[in-house]
Every structure is written in C-alpha cells, then in structure tokens.
Tab-separated table of C-alpha atoms in Angstrom:
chain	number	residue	atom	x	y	z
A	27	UNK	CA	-0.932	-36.580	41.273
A	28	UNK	CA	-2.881	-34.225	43.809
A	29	UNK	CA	-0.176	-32.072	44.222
A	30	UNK	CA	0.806	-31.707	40.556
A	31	UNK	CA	-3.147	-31.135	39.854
A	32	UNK	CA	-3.068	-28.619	42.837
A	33	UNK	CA	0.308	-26.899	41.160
A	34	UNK	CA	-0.822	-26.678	37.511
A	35	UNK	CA	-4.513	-25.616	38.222
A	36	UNK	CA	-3.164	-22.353	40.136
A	37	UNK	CA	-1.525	-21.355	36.711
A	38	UNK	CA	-4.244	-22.486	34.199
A	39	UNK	CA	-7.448	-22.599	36.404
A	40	UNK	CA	-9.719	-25.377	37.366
A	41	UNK	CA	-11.539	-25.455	34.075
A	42	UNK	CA	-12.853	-29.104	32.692
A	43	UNK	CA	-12.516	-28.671	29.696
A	44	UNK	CA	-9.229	-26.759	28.761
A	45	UNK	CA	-6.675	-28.198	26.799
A	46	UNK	CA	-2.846	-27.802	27.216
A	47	UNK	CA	0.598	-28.879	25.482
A	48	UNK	CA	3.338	-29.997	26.866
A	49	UNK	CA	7.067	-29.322	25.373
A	50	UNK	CA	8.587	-32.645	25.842
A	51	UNK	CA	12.224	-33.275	25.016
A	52	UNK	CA	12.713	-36.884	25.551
A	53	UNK	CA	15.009	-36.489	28.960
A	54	UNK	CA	13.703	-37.238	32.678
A	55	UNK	CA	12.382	-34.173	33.575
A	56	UNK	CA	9.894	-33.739	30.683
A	57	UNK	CA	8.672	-37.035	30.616
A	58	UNK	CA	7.723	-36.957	33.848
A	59	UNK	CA	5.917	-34.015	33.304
A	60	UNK	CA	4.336	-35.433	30.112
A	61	UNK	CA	3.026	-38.474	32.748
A	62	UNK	CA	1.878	-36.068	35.531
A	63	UNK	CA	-0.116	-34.096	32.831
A	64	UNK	CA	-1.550	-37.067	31.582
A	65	UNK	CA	-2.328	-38.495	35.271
A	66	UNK	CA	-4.003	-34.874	36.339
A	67	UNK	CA	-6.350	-34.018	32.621
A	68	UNK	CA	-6.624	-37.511	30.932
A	69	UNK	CA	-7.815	-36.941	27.114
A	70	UNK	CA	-6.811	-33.222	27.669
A	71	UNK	CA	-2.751	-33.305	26.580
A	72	UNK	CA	-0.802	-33.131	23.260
A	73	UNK	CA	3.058	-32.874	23.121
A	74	UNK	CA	5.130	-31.084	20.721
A	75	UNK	CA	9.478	-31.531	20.779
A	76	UNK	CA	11.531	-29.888	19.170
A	77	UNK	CA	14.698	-30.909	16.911
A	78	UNK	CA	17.100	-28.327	16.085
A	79	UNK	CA	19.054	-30.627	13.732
A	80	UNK	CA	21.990	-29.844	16.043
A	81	UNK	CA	22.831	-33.476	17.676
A	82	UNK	CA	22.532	-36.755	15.917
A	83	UNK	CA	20.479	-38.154	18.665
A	84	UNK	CA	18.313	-35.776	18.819
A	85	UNK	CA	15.540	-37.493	16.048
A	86	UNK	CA	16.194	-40.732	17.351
A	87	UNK	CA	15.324	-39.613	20.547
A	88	UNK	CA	12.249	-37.221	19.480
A	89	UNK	CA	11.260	-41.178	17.938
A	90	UNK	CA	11.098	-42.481	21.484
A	91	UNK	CA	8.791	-39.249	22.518
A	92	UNK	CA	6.624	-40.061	19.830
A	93	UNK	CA	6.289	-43.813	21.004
A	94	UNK	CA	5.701	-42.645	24.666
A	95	UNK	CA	2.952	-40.508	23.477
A	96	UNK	CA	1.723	-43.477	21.348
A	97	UNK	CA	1.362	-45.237	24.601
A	98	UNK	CA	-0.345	-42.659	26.628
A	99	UNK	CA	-2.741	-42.346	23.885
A	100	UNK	CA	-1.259	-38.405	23.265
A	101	UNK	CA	-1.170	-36.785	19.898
A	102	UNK	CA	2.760	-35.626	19.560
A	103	UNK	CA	4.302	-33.645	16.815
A	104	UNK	CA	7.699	-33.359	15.800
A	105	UNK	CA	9.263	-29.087	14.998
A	106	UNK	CA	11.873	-28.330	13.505
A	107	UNK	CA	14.662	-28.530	12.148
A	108	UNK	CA	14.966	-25.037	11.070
A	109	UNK	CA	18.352	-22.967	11.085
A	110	UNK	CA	19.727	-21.388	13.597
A	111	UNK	CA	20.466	-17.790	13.306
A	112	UNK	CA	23.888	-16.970	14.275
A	113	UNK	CA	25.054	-15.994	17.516
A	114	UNK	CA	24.671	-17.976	20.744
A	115	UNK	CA	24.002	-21.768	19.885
A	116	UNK	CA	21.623	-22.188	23.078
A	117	UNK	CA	20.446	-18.737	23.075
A	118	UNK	CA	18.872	-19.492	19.642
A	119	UNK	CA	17.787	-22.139	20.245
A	120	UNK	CA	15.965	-21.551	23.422
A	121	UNK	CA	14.395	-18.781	21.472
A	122	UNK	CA	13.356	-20.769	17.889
A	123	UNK	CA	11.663	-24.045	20.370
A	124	UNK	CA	9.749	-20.811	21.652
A	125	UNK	CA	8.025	-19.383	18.668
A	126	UNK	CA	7.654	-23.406	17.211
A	127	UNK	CA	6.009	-24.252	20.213
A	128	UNK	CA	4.062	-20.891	20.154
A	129	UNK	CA	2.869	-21.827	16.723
A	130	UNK	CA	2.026	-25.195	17.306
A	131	UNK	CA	0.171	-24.533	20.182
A	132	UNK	CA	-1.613	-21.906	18.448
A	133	UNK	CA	-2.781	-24.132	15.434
A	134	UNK	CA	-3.943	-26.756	17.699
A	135	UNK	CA	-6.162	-24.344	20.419
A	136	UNK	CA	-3.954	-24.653	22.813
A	137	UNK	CA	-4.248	-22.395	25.568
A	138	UNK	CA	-1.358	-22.943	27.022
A	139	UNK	CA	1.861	-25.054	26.876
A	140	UNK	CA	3.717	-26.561	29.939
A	141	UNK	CA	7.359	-26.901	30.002
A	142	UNK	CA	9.638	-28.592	33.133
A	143	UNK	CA	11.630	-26.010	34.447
A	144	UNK	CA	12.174	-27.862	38.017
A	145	UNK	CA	13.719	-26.518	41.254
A	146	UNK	CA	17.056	-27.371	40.740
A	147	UNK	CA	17.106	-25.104	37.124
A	148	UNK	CA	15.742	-22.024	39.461
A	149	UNK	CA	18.872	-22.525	41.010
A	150	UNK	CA	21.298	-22.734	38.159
A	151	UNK	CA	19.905	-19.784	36.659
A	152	UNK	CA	20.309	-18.145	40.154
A	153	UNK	CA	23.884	-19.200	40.777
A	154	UNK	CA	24.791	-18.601	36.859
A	155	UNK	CA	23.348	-14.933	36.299
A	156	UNK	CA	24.622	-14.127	40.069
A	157	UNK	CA	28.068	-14.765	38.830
A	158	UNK	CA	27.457	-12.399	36.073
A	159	UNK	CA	26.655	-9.759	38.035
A	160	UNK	CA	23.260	-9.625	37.190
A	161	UNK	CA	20.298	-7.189	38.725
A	162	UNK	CA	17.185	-7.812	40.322
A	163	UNK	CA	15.411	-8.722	37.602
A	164	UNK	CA	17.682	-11.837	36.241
A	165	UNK	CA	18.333	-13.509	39.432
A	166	UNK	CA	14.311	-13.675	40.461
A	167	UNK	CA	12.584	-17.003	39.996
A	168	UNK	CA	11.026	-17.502	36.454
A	169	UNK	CA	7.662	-16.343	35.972
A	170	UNK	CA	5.275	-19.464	36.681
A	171	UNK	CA	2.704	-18.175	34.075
A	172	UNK	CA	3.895	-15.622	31.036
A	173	UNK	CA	2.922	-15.176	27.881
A	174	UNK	CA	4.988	-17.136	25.102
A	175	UNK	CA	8.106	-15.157	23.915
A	176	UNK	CA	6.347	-15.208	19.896
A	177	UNK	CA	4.830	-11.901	19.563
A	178	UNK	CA	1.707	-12.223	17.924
A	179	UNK	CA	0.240	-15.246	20.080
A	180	UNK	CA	-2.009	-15.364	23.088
A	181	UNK	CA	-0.472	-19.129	24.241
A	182	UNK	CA	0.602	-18.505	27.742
A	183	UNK	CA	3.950	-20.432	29.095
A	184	UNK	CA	3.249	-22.445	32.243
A	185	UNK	CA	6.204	-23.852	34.487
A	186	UNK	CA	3.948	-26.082	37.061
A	187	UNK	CA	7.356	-28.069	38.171
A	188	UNK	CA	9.112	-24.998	39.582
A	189	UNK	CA	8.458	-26.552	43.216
A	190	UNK	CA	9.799	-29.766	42.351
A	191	UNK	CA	13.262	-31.315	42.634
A	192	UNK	CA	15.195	-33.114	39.323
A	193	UNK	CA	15.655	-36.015	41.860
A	194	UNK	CA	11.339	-36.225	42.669
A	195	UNK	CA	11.027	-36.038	38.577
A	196	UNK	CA	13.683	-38.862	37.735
A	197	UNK	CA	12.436	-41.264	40.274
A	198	UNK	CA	8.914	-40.638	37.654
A	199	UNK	CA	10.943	-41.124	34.701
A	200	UNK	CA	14.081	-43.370	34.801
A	201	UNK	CA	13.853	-44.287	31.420
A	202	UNK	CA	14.079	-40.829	30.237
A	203	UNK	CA	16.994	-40.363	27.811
A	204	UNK	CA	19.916	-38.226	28.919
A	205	UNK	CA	21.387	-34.892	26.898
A	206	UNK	CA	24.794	-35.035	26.997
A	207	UNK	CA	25.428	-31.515	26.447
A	208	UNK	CA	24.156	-31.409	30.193
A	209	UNK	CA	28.159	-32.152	30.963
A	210	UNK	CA	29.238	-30.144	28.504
A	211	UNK	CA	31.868	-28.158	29.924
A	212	UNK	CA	31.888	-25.814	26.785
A	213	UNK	CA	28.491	-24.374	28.360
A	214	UNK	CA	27.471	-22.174	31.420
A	215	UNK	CA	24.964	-24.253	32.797
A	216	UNK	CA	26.681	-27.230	32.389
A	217	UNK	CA	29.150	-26.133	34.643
A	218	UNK	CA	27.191	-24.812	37.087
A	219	UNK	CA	25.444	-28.066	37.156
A	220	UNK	CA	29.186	-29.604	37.946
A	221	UNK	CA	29.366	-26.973	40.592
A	222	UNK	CA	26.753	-27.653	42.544
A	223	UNK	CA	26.932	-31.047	42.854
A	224	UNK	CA	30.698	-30.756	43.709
A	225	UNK	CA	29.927	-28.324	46.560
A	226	UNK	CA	27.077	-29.462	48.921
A	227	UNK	CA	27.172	-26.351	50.602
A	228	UNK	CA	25.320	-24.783	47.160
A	229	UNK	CA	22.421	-26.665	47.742
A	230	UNK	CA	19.058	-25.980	45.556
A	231	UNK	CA	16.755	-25.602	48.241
A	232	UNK	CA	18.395	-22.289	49.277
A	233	UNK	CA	19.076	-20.853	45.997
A	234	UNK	CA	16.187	-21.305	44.409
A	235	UNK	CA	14.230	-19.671	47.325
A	236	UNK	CA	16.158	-16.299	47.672
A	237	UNK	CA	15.853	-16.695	43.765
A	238	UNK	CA	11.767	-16.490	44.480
A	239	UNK	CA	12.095	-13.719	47.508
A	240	UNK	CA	13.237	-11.659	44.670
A	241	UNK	CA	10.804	-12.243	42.240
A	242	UNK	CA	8.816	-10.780	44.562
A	243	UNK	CA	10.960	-7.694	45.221
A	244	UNK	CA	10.598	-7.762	41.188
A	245	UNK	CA	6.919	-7.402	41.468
A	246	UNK	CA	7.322	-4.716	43.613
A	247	UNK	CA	9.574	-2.703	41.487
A	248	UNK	CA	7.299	-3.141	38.712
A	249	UNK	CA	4.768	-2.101	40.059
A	250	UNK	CA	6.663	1.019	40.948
A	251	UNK	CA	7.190	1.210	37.621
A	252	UNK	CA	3.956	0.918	36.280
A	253	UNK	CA	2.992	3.953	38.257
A	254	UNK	CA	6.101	6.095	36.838
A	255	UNK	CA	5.358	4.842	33.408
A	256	UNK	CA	1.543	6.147	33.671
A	257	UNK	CA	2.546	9.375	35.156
A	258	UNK	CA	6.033	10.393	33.082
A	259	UNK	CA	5.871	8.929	29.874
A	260	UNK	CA	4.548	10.279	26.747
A	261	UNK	CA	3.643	8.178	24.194
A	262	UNK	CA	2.527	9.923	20.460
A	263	UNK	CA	3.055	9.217	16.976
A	264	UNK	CA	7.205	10.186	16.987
A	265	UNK	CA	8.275	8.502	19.472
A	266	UNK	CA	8.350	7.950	23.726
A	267	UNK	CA	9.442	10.561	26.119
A	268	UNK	CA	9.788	9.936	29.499
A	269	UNK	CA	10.993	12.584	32.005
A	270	UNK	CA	13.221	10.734	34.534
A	271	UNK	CA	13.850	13.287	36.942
A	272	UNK	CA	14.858	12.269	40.361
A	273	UNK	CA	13.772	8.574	39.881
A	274	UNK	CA	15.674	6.155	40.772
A	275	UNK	CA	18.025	4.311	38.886
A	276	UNK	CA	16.474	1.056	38.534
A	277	UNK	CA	12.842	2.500	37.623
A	278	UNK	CA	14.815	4.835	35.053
A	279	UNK	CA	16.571	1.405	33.801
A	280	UNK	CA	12.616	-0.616	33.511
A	281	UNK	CA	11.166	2.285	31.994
A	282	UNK	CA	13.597	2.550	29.088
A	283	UNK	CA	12.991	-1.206	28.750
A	284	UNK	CA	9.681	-0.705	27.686
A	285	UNK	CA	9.919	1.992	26.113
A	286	UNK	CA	12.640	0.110	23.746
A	287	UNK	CA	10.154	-2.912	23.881
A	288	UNK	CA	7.351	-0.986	23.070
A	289	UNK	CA	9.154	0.622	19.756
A	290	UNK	CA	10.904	-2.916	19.229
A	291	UNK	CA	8.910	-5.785	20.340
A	292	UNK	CA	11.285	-8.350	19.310
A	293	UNK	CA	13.705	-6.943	20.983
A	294	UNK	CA	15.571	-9.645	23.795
A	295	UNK	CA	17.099	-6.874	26.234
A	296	UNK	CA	20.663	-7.315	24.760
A	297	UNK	CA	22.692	-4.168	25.723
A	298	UNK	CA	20.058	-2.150	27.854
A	299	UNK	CA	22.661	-1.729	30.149
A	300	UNK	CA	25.141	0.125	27.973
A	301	UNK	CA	22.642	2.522	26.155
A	302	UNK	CA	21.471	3.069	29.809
A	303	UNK	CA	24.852	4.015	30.738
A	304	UNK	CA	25.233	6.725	28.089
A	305	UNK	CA	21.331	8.074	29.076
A	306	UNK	CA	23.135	8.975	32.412
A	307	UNK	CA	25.486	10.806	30.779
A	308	UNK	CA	22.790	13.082	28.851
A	309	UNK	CA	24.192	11.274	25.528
A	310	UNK	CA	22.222	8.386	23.367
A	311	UNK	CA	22.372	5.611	21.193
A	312	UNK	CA	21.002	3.342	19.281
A	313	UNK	CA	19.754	-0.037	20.097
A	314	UNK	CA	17.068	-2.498	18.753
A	315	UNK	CA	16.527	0.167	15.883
A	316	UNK	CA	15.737	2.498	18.156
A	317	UNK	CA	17.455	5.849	18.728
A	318	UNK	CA	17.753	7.238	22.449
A	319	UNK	CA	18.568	10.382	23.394
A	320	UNK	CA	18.515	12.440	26.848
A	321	UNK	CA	17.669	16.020	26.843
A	322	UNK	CA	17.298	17.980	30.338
A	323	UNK	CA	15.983	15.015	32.320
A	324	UNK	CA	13.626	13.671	29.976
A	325	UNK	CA	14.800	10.787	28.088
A	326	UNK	CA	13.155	10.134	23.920
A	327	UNK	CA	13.410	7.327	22.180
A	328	UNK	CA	11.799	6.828	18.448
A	329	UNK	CA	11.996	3.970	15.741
A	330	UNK	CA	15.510	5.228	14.155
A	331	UNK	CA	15.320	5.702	10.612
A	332	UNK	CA	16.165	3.145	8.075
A	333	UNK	CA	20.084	3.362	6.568
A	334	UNK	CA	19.892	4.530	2.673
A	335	UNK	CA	22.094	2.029	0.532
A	336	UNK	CA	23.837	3.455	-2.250
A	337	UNK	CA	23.894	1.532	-5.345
C-alpha cells in the first residue's frame, strides 16, 4: 500500500481531504486498483464503469462491480449504454467511457479519476503504434496526469499503475472477471497481447521503458515547440498563421496540431499527417473543419466555412 500511496500522491498531491474516482471495469487490473485506492484514502473513493451495451456480459459483470463496491463501502455508478457513433468499435468507445467518466466525475466533485493502465499496456501500445510506423509522439509512455479528453471539464486523468506489472495486479485481484475480447484476434491489441507472450524476447520491462525515454524526448520537443509557437504564430479573429520557415519538420508538424486543435477542439488528430504532407508542398486542405493553406513559408489555417444546402 506504501508504494501505491507513494505512486498516486505524486500525480494528485498529498492533500487529506481530496476525493478521487476510479474507472473500474470489473477485470483484474481495475479491481485491484479499486482495492489499492481504497487501502491508500479510505472514505475518499467512488467508482464509476461503464457499459457500452456492446457484450452481453458486460451488465452482469458491471453487477459484480457494484457488489464489490457494496463491500468496500464505495458509492459506484453504472454509465452508459449510449450509442456508438460509427467508425472504429474500440476507438469509440475508448472515447464515449471518456466524456461519461468526465461527466460523472464532474457531477460528483471529483477532482480527478484513476484508471489502470499497467506496465504491460505501455508496452502494447509501444509495440502496436511501432508497427504502424508511428512518430515520437505515439510511441512515448502515456501521460501519468492529463486532463480528461471531454472538453469543457477540469477532471484530470490519473494512471498511478503505469509502474506496475498485470502479473503484481492479478495476484491483488484473482477474482476479477476476464474480457474476452482480450483474445480477440479481430483486434490490434489483442494480438499484440498474443505476441508478446509467444515471444519472450518482447518482454514488457524493455518496451515500456524506451516507451518512457521518449516521453521524455516528447517533452523536449514540446517544449521546443512552445517557444516556436510564442514567437511565429499569429493568432487574430480570422484565423492562425504561423510562419514555418526553416523549422524543422517535426515542430512544423506540432505546431499545425494546435493550431488545428485550437480552431477544432474536438478534433482527435485523425489525418494530420496527410494535410501536413500537402503544407510541404505549398498546397492545403481541409481537415477537422478547418481550411489550411501555405503561402511563402507561412502556413494559415481558419474555421472553413459552413457548406450551403440547396433545397
């Protein structure tokens, strides 16, 4: 219990009286966390899970939550279902427990909710967006502390497991139930998951810590970004312009991120890469609802106007 109370009180402070929630899906690796949290702020915890509607066990199993929370004497509240948009089924998902959890955490004063992103995941993700090719920015360790992906709310997202094993978390839960879509071949991470275990030469440990020397690198390049966003980029009532000249390509590639994200905050970073591509080119496009153009090393972007219809 130390070291959990030493790992979750360097992302949420060592306050007495703060509250937190704690996303709990029923499976080992949130309950667990649900009995560390308990075990390090007794009287401080509620729990939220949520059901998509999209496997029959899923209420009978968001049920057992509620009867573990029972028994620690935790308030727990069951979100959902609500429709998926369409698109990718885990995507969405991933993105709709988000803003539930946001909201419920935000109409109960909570601070901040906890979720059990372990190790082992850090590596997944590492091994999984590696084999997409991915940049700097998706293979670095998730962020322990960030602000909930629900724009609007100030509940911050706290991952206080990311040092931990899934072996160290089911030996605290055994009884926790188990997600079958976790062998899933139809998805990524499933077989990743398959992969790893198949090849002991992938080991976690490894992974997940060149996955956390570049979320430091990350840092860095923010920063660097930070500076070239104060020093090139206009921001006025039309629009963004940033001039661009001579940077390089990654600090080109952030700053049109938030540029886009500052126009579109719901935006997800879907197809930055492509509109970035045709930037280079001194072309445009359009992405998020916003239009991007390059013009003699300066790049503009503005809200693009809304198509007429024609009845």
């Amino acid at each position: 219990i130390g070291r959990f109370r030493s790992d979750l009180e360097r992302l949420i402070g060592p306050a007495p009286d703060v509250r937190i929630g704690v996303a709990v899906s029923g499976g080992p690796d949130s309950l667990a966390l649900l009995r560390l949290a308990c075990a390090a702020l007794p009287g401080r915890v509620a729990a939220a899970t949520v059901d998509h509607g999209l496997r029959r066990e899923a209420a009978d199993e968001a049920a057992t939550v509620t009867r573990h929370c029972a028994a620690l004497g935790v308030p727990h509240a069951i979100l959902g279902p609500k429709p998926l948009p369409p698109g990718n089924v885990q995507q969405e998902a991933r993105r709709l427990r988000y803003r539930l959890l946001a909201r419920w955490a935000e109409a109960e004063g909570l601070p901040f909710v906890a979720v059990a992103h372990h190790r082992d995941d850090v590596a997944e993700t590492f091994l999984m967006r590696a084999l997409r090719g991915s940049g700097v920015t998706g293979l670095a360790r998730m962020a322990a502390r960030a602000p909930m992906p629900d724009v609007g709310t100030t509940v911050q997202l706290v991952r206080p497991l990311l040092d931990w094993s899934r072996a160290e978390l089911a030996a605290l839960a055994s009884d926790g139930a188990d997600d079958p879509s976790n062998r899933d071949p139809r998805y990524d991470r499933a077989r990743i998951r398959a992969l790893l275990a198949a090849t002991p030469e992938l080991a976690p440990e490894p992974l997940a810590r060149a996955a956390t020397n570049l979320a430091e690198a990350n840092e860095a390049l923010e920063w660097l970004a930070d500076q070239a966003w104060r020093s090139r980029a206009t921001v006025g009532d039309d629009g963004i312009s940033i001039d661009v000249t001579d940077l390089p390509d990654e600090t080109r590639r952030r700053l049109a991120a938030r540029a886009i994200g500052t126009l579109a905050p719901l935006w997800s970073s879907e197809g930055l890469d492509r509109l970035v591509a045709t930037l280079e080119q001194g072309k445009g496009g359009t992405l998020a609802g916003v239009r991007a153009r390059a013009v003699d090393g300066t790049w503009h972007f503005r809200v693009a106007p809304a198509r007429r219809t024609h009845c």
